[in-house]
mmCIF file of C-alpha atoms in Angstrom:
data_model
loop_
_atom_site.group_PDB
_atom_site.id
_atom_site.type_symbol
_atom_site.label_atom_id
_atom_site.label_comp_id
_atom_site.label_asym_id
_atom_site.label_seq_id
_atom_site.Cartn_x
_atom_site.Cartn_y
_atom_site.Cartn_z
ATOM 1 C CA UNK A 18 135.571 58.985 53.840
ATOM 2 C CA UNK A 19 134.513 56.826 56.985
ATOM 3 C CA UNK A 20 136.166 53.823 55.169
ATOM 4 C CA UNK A 21 139.765 55.053 56.034
ATOM 5 C CA UNK A 22 138.698 54.800 59.678
ATOM 6 C CA UNK A 23 137.387 51.732 59.368
ATOM 7 C CA UNK A 24 140.131 50.145 57.632
ATOM 8 C CA UNK A 25 142.560 51.692 60.276
ATOM 9 C CA UNK A 26 140.790 49.860 63.274
ATOM 10 C CA UNK A 27 140.447 46.487 61.121
ATOM 11 C CA UNK A 28 144.108 46.668 60.713
ATOM 12 C CA UNK A 29 144.756 47.249 64.219
ATOM 13 C CA UNK A 30 142.346 44.746 65.365
ATOM 14 C CA UNK A 31 144.525 41.978 62.751
ATOM 15 C CA UNK A 32 147.618 43.151 64.751
ATOM 16 C CA UNK A 33 145.941 42.297 68.166
ATOM 17 C CA UNK A 34 146.288 45.794 69.331
ATOM 18 C CA UNK A 35 144.787 49.219 70.178
ATOM 19 C CA UNK A 36 145.134 51.926 67.750
ATOM 20 C CA UNK A 37 147.193 55.398 68.525
ATOM 21 C CA UNK A 38 145.427 58.424 67.726
ATOM 22 C CA UNK A 39 147.547 61.610 68.161
ATOM 23 C CA UNK A 40 146.328 65.246 68.407
ATOM 24 C CA UNK A 41 148.404 68.292 67.422
ATOM 25 C CA UNK A 42 147.080 71.898 66.998
ATOM 26 C CA UNK A 43 147.003 73.251 63.197
ATOM 27 C CA UNK A 44 149.460 75.986 62.898
ATOM 28 C CA UNK A 45 151.329 75.764 65.754
ATOM 29 C CA UNK A 46 153.722 77.232 66.219
ATOM 30 C CA UNK A 47 153.575 78.225 62.412
ATOM 31 C CA UNK A 48 152.055 76.631 59.539
ATOM 32 C CA UNK A 49 155.033 75.054 57.942
ATOM 33 C CA UNK A 50 156.335 73.711 61.128
ATOM 34 C CA UNK A 51 152.644 72.233 61.822
ATOM 35 C CA UNK A 52 152.703 70.556 58.264
ATOM 36 C CA UNK A 53 156.010 68.856 58.893
ATOM 37 C CA UNK A 54 154.757 67.628 62.512
ATOM 38 C CA UNK A 55 151.446 66.383 60.872
ATOM 39 C CA UNK A 56 153.537 64.259 58.099
ATOM 40 C CA UNK A 57 155.819 62.861 60.719
ATOM 41 C CA UNK A 58 152.851 61.521 63.095
ATOM 42 C CA UNK A 59 152.353 58.334 60.923
ATOM 43 C CA UNK A 60 155.834 57.622 60.153
ATOM 44 C CA UNK A 61 156.291 57.607 63.805
ATOM 45 C CA UNK A 62 153.696 55.188 64.576
ATOM 46 C CA UNK A 63 150.421 57.180 64.913
ATOM 47 C CA UNK A 64 147.321 55.272 63.364
ATOM 48 C CA UNK A 65 144.890 58.332 63.253
ATOM 49 C CA UNK A 66 145.580 61.904 63.429
ATOM 50 C CA UNK A 67 143.188 64.659 65.169
ATOM 51 C CA UNK A 68 144.015 67.886 63.731
ATOM 52 C CA UNK A 69 143.033 70.734 66.168
ATOM 53 C CA UNK A 70 140.961 73.827 64.853
ATOM 54 C CA UNK A 71 142.248 76.660 66.650
ATOM 55 C CA UNK A 72 139.696 78.686 68.497
ATOM 56 C CA UNK A 73 140.074 81.656 71.236
ATOM 57 C CA UNK A 74 137.669 79.857 73.771
ATOM 58 C CA UNK A 75 138.542 75.941 73.972
ATOM 59 C CA UNK A 76 136.184 75.291 76.787
ATOM 60 C CA UNK A 77 137.285 71.521 77.015
ATOM 61 C CA UNK A 78 140.833 72.232 76.921
ATOM 62 C CA UNK A 79 143.852 72.541 79.262
ATOM 63 C CA UNK A 80 146.484 75.421 79.330
ATOM 64 C CA UNK A 81 148.494 73.285 76.982
ATOM 65 C CA UNK A 82 146.106 73.348 74.224
ATOM 66 C CA UNK A 83 144.773 76.697 75.052
ATOM 67 C CA UNK A 84 148.287 78.023 74.615
ATOM 68 C CA UNK A 85 148.998 76.293 71.392
ATOM 69 C CA UNK A 86 145.393 77.650 69.697
ATOM 70 C CA UNK A 87 146.873 81.001 70.484
ATOM 71 C CA UNK A 88 150.226 80.635 69.076
ATOM 72 C CA UNK A 89 148.242 79.270 66.117
ATOM 73 C CA UNK A 90 145.976 82.372 65.593
ATOM 74 C CA UNK A 91 148.687 84.498 66.333
ATOM 75 C CA UNK A 92 150.726 82.984 63.266
ATOM 76 C CA UNK A 93 147.570 83.531 61.003
ATOM 77 C CA UNK A 94 145.864 80.022 61.465
ATOM 78 C CA UNK A 95 142.440 79.746 60.318
ATOM 79 C CA UNK A 96 139.717 77.184 58.930
ATOM 80 C CA UNK A 97 140.710 77.755 55.356
ATOM 81 C CA UNK A 98 144.567 77.453 56.439
ATOM 82 C CA UNK A 99 143.777 74.440 58.220
ATOM 83 C CA UNK A 100 141.864 72.984 55.543
ATOM 84 C CA UNK A 101 145.075 73.514 53.358
ATOM 85 C CA UNK A 102 147.174 71.968 55.462
ATOM 86 C CA UNK A 103 145.055 68.593 55.423
ATOM 87 C CA UNK A 104 144.932 68.876 51.762
ATOM 88 C CA UNK A 105 148.846 69.182 51.181
ATOM 89 C CA UNK A 106 149.332 66.263 53.845
ATOM 90 C CA UNK A 107 147.081 64.062 51.608
ATOM 91 C CA UNK A 108 149.017 64.855 48.568
ATOM 92 C CA UNK A 109 151.588 62.311 50.403
ATOM 93 C CA UNK A 110 149.541 60.618 52.230
ATOM 94 C CA UNK A 111 146.208 58.908 51.212
ATOM 95 C CA UNK A 112 145.989 56.162 54.106
ATOM 96 C CA UNK A 113 145.936 57.754 57.531
ATOM 97 C CA UNK A 114 142.386 58.884 58.989
ATOM 98 C CA UNK A 115 142.471 62.516 60.024
ATOM 99 C CA UNK A 116 140.033 63.741 62.285
ATOM 100 C CA UNK A 117 139.434 67.744 62.554
ATOM 101 C CA UNK A 118 138.502 68.378 66.393
ATOM 102 C CA UNK A 119 137.431 71.702 67.656
ATOM 103 C CA UNK A 120 134.649 73.953 68.245
ATOM 104 C CA UNK A 121 131.621 75.112 66.369
ATOM 105 C CA UNK A 122 132.065 78.734 66.162
ATOM 106 C CA UNK A 123 134.662 78.558 63.520
ATOM 107 C CA UNK A 124 132.792 76.371 61.461
ATOM 108 C CA UNK A 125 129.641 78.422 61.939
ATOM 109 C CA UNK A 126 131.230 81.337 60.669
ATOM 110 C CA UNK A 127 132.902 79.674 57.639
ATOM 111 C CA UNK A 128 129.279 78.432 56.892
ATOM 112 C CA UNK A 129 128.368 74.730 57.494
ATOM 113 C CA UNK A 130 127.564 73.838 53.765
ATOM 114 C CA UNK A 131 130.754 75.401 52.594
ATOM 115 C CA UNK A 132 132.856 73.929 55.261
ATOM 116 C CA UNK A 133 131.613 70.388 54.793
ATOM 117 C CA UNK A 134 132.162 70.437 51.107
ATOM 118 C CA UNK A 135 135.807 72.091 51.545
ATOM 119 C CA UNK A 136 136.582 69.223 54.454
ATOM 120 C CA UNK A 137 135.686 66.703 52.037
ATOM 121 C CA UNK A 138 137.505 67.925 49.317
ATOM 122 C CA UNK A 139 140.735 68.390 51.688
ATOM 123 C CA UNK A 140 140.823 64.855 52.670
ATOM 124 C CA UNK A 141 139.102 65.107 56.148
ATOM 125 C CA UNK A 142 137.545 61.945 57.644
ATOM 126 C CA UNK A 143 135.653 62.996 60.592
ATOM 127 C CA UNK A 144 134.656 65.793 62.986
ATOM 128 C CA UNK A 145 135.060 65.985 66.679
ATOM 129 C CA UNK A 146 132.851 69.368 67.807
ATOM 130 C CA UNK A 147 132.986 69.233 71.617
ATOM 131 C CA UNK A 148 130.440 72.008 72.160
ATOM 132 C CA UNK A 149 127.527 70.325 70.072
ATOM 133 C CA UNK A 150 125.446 67.841 72.132
ATOM 134 C CA UNK A 151 123.051 65.722 70.775
ATOM 135 C CA UNK A 152 120.063 67.906 71.064
ATOM 136 C CA UNK A 153 121.708 69.964 68.096
ATOM 137 C CA UNK A 154 122.664 67.324 65.668
ATOM 138 C CA UNK A 155 120.499 69.382 62.991
ATOM 139 C CA UNK A 156 123.231 72.028 63.097
ATOM 140 C CA UNK A 157 126.223 69.832 62.000
ATOM 141 C CA UNK A 158 126.207 66.306 62.958
ATOM 142 C CA UNK A 159 123.486 65.383 60.500
ATOM 143 C CA UNK A 160 124.755 67.191 57.391
ATOM 144 C CA UNK A 161 128.029 65.617 57.946
ATOM 145 C CA UNK A 162 126.753 62.197 58.172
ATOM 146 C CA UNK A 163 124.967 62.917 54.935
ATOM 147 C CA UNK A 164 128.285 64.018 53.086
ATOM 148 C CA UNK A 165 130.002 60.754 54.386
ATOM 149 C CA UNK A 166 132.109 62.446 57.264
ATOM 150 C CA UNK A 167 132.219 60.659 60.420
ATOM 151 C CA UNK A 168 130.754 62.584 63.629
ATOM 152 C CA UNK A 169 132.581 61.240 66.727
ATOM 153 C CA UNK A 170 131.012 61.902 70.006
ATOM 154 C CA UNK A 171 132.625 61.982 73.398
ATOM 155 C CA UNK A 172 131.218 60.290 76.353
ATOM 156 C CA UNK A 173 132.639 61.046 79.697
ATOM 157 C CA UNK A 174 132.405 59.616 83.318
ATOM 158 C CA UNK A 175 129.369 61.420 84.088
ATOM 159 C CA UNK A 176 127.857 59.832 80.788
ATOM 160 C CA UNK A 177 125.029 57.885 82.775
ATOM 161 C CA UNK A 178 122.972 54.728 81.210
ATOM 162 C CA UNK A 179 119.949 57.056 80.481
ATOM 163 C CA UNK A 180 122.329 59.641 78.320
ATOM 164 C CA UNK A 181 124.560 57.291 76.644
ATOM 165 C CA UNK A 182 121.941 56.000 74.053
ATOM 166 C CA UNK A 183 121.541 59.846 73.107
ATOM 167 C CA UNK A 184 125.200 60.223 72.698
ATOM 168 C CA UNK A 185 125.686 57.316 70.719
ATOM 169 C CA UNK A 186 122.600 57.923 68.455
ATOM 170 C CA UNK A 187 124.470 59.507 65.244
ATOM 171 C CA UNK A 188 127.812 58.566 66.256
ATOM 172 C CA UNK A 189 130.288 57.397 63.306
ATOM 173 C CA UNK A 190 133.678 56.118 63.206
ATOM 174 C CA UNK A 191 134.288 55.624 66.720
ATOM 175 C CA UNK A 192 133.375 56.822 70.403
ATOM 176 C CA UNK A 193 135.726 59.100 72.008
ATOM 177 C CA UNK A 194 135.840 58.281 76.034
ATOM 178 C CA UNK A 195 137.071 60.875 78.062
ATOM 179 C CA UNK A 196 138.788 59.199 81.019
ATOM 180 C CA UNK A 197 138.615 62.046 83.406
ATOM 181 C CA UNK A 198 136.362 64.562 84.910
ATOM 182 C CA UNK A 199 137.972 67.922 83.689
ATOM 183 C CA UNK A 200 139.930 69.588 80.884
ATOM 184 C CA UNK A 201 142.582 67.978 78.757
ATOM 185 C CA UNK A 202 146.131 67.337 80.192
ATOM 186 C CA UNK A 203 145.507 67.960 83.652
ATOM 187 C CA UNK A 204 145.226 64.516 85.479
ATOM 188 C CA UNK A 205 146.185 60.959 85.322
ATOM 189 C CA UNK A 206 143.143 58.727 84.560
ATOM 190 C CA UNK A 207 142.244 55.843 87.104
ATOM 191 C CA UNK A 208 142.895 52.617 84.386
ATOM 192 C CA UNK A 209 140.977 50.418 86.221
ATOM 193 C CA UNK A 210 137.938 52.396 86.294
ATOM 194 C CA UNK A 211 138.707 53.320 82.517
ATOM 195 C CA UNK A 212 138.499 49.490 81.506
ATOM 196 C CA UNK A 213 135.039 49.192 83.164
ATOM 197 C CA UNK A 214 133.757 52.322 81.699
ATOM 198 C CA UNK A 215 134.898 50.970 77.998
ATOM 199 C CA UNK A 216 133.254 47.718 78.874
ATOM 200 C CA UNK A 217 129.939 49.460 79.835
ATOM 201 C CA UNK A 218 130.056 51.508 76.335
ATOM 202 C CA UNK A 219 130.490 48.538 74.345
ATOM 203 C CA UNK A 220 127.235 47.040 75.798
ATOM 204 C CA UNK A 221 125.699 49.729 73.822
ATOM 205 C CA UNK A 222 127.688 49.909 70.464
ATOM 206 C CA UNK A 223 129.746 47.795 68.176
ATOM 207 C CA UNK A 224 132.056 51.165 67.414
ATOM 208 C CA UNK A 225 135.611 51.220 68.497
ATOM 209 C CA UNK A 226 136.000 53.003 71.691
ATOM 210 C CA UNK A 227 138.790 55.085 72.189
ATOM 211 C CA UNK A 228 140.162 56.681 75.262
ATOM 212 C CA UNK A 229 141.974 60.144 75.862
ATOM 213 C CA UNK A 230 142.659 63.057 78.249
ATOM 214 C CA UNK A 231 145.437 62.434 80.736
ATOM 215 C CA UNK A 232 147.283 60.055 78.776
ATOM 216 C CA UNK A 233 151.218 61.299 78.753
ATOM 217 C CA UNK A 234 153.788 58.309 78.693
ATOM 218 C CA UNK A 235 154.141 55.119 76.726
ATOM 219 C CA UNK A 236 153.272 53.388 80.251
ATOM 220 C CA UNK A 237 149.994 55.207 80.254
ATOM 221 C CA UNK A 238 149.424 54.263 76.650
ATOM 222 C CA UNK A 239 150.068 50.779 77.518
ATOM 223 C CA UNK A 240 147.643 50.488 80.309
ATOM 224 C CA UNK A 241 144.733 52.053 78.459
ATOM 225 C CA UNK A 242 145.551 49.985 75.294
ATOM 226 C CA UNK A 243 144.939 46.703 77.393
ATOM 227 C CA UNK A 244 141.149 47.872 77.703
ATOM 228 C CA UNK A 245 140.314 49.658 74.958
ATOM 229 C CA UNK A 246 140.180 50.255 70.885
ATOM 230 C CA UNK A 247 142.421 53.147 70.912
ATOM 231 C CA UNK A 248 144.302 55.335 72.717
ATOM 232 C CA UNK A 249 144.309 59.309 72.480
ATOM 233 C CA UNK A 250 147.136 61.581 73.428
ATOM 234 C CA UNK A 251 147.113 65.147 72.699
ATOM 235 C CA UNK A 252 148.254 67.730 75.342
ATOM 236 C CA UNK A 253 151.718 65.570 75.843
ATOM 237 C CA UNK A 254 152.523 66.028 72.468
ATOM 238 C CA UNK A 255 151.638 69.707 72.233
ATOM 239 C CA UNK A 256 153.407 70.275 75.315
ATOM 240 C CA UNK A 257 156.744 68.542 74.092
ATOM 241 C CA UNK A 258 156.255 70.634 70.907
ATOM 242 C CA UNK A 259 156.174 73.914 73.110
ATOM 243 C CA UNK A 260 158.960 72.749 75.083
ATOM 244 C CA UNK A 261 161.263 72.821 71.850
ATOM 245 C CA UNK A 262 160.316 76.279 70.872
ATOM 246 C CA UNK A 263 162.663 79.188 71.380
ATOM 247 C CA UNK A 264 162.157 82.191 73.712
ATOM 248 C CA UNK A 265 160.146 83.809 71.078
ATOM 249 C CA UNK A 266 158.255 80.959 70.414
ATOM 250 C CA UNK A 267 159.561 79.862 67.267
ATOM 251 C CA UNK A 268 160.467 76.274 66.021
ATOM 252 C CA UNK A 269 163.943 75.236 66.114
ATOM 253 C CA UNK A 270 165.908 72.306 64.463
ATOM 254 C CA UNK A 271 164.646 69.752 66.857
ATOM 255 C CA UNK A 272 161.003 70.879 67.329
ATOM 256 C CA UNK A 273 159.397 67.957 65.025
ATOM 257 C CA UNK A 274 161.573 65.238 66.537
ATOM 258 C CA UNK A 275 160.556 66.463 70.068
ATOM 259 C CA UNK A 276 156.976 65.226 68.783
ATOM 260 C CA UNK A 277 158.120 62.470 66.867
ATOM 261 C CA UNK A 278 160.161 60.987 69.560
ATOM 262 C CA UNK A 279 157.416 60.871 72.130
ATOM 263 C CA UNK A 280 154.839 59.377 69.381
ATOM 264 C CA UNK A 281 157.557 56.280 68.989
ATOM 265 C CA UNK A 282 157.404 55.927 72.711
ATOM 266 C CA UNK A 283 153.664 55.942 72.836
ATOM 267 C CA UNK A 284 153.395 53.532 69.751
ATOM 268 C CA UNK A 285 156.005 51.145 71.805
ATOM 269 C CA UNK A 286 153.532 51.483 74.625
ATOM 270 C CA UNK A 287 150.529 50.369 72.617
ATOM 271 C CA UNK A 288 151.988 47.627 70.609
ATOM 272 C CA UNK A 289 153.698 46.174 73.976
ATOM 273 C CA UNK A 290 149.951 45.473 75.201
ATOM 274 C CA UNK A 291 148.985 43.784 72.056
ATOM 275 C CA UNK A 292 147.175 40.518 72.527
#
């Protein structure tokens, strides 16, 4: 499954640009709208999709993604239904990498062996599980790698030279650099510091380094893309979807386009920074 990730970064490198990685929450605000949004992301310029696995206590996420998780849970979203959405997406798209991003509790409750088998069957390419540190690699990371699923690790501004080798030891697919100290969607990164941090990480790994947390506009995406292998945007897309909903939190006719339009702006920003 990691071949889709590798092929995507190879294609972006050949085009002289960074990859655009987009995050949305599975099941937000309802399963059918969520599928339409997922399908629209690649058509609008996304190269890789991160699909959020709803959880009641997402400790790394800011208010926008917390609210999206609660909307999805209220609509009945769970692990099995999330994998089913990916399965349905795969019936029309066999090329775009899909990374499932979330927390370990729902996976543990589902059962690790069952989860990995079902994730592979559904067409998942990799996992980001933010609350499993390297010391817990036996729990999920190593079994996932053995099955051919990329296990993508996060590095942060506080990941120093002593800690970085442990973070990178069993990482596959790409390295996700968190550009701020804090939760998602709450601050704008210092783009000069981000570039320096990416260069530091590259001295330790040949994997692509993508940057997320705090990227909201095409201009932000362009600034990050000049120094990274990929740009991740999540909270801004989740918020765009939220602002399109009616007073009862239901999707409207322009809900998918609200996300697609921002993705096109972000894709233009990334491509404007091409070498």
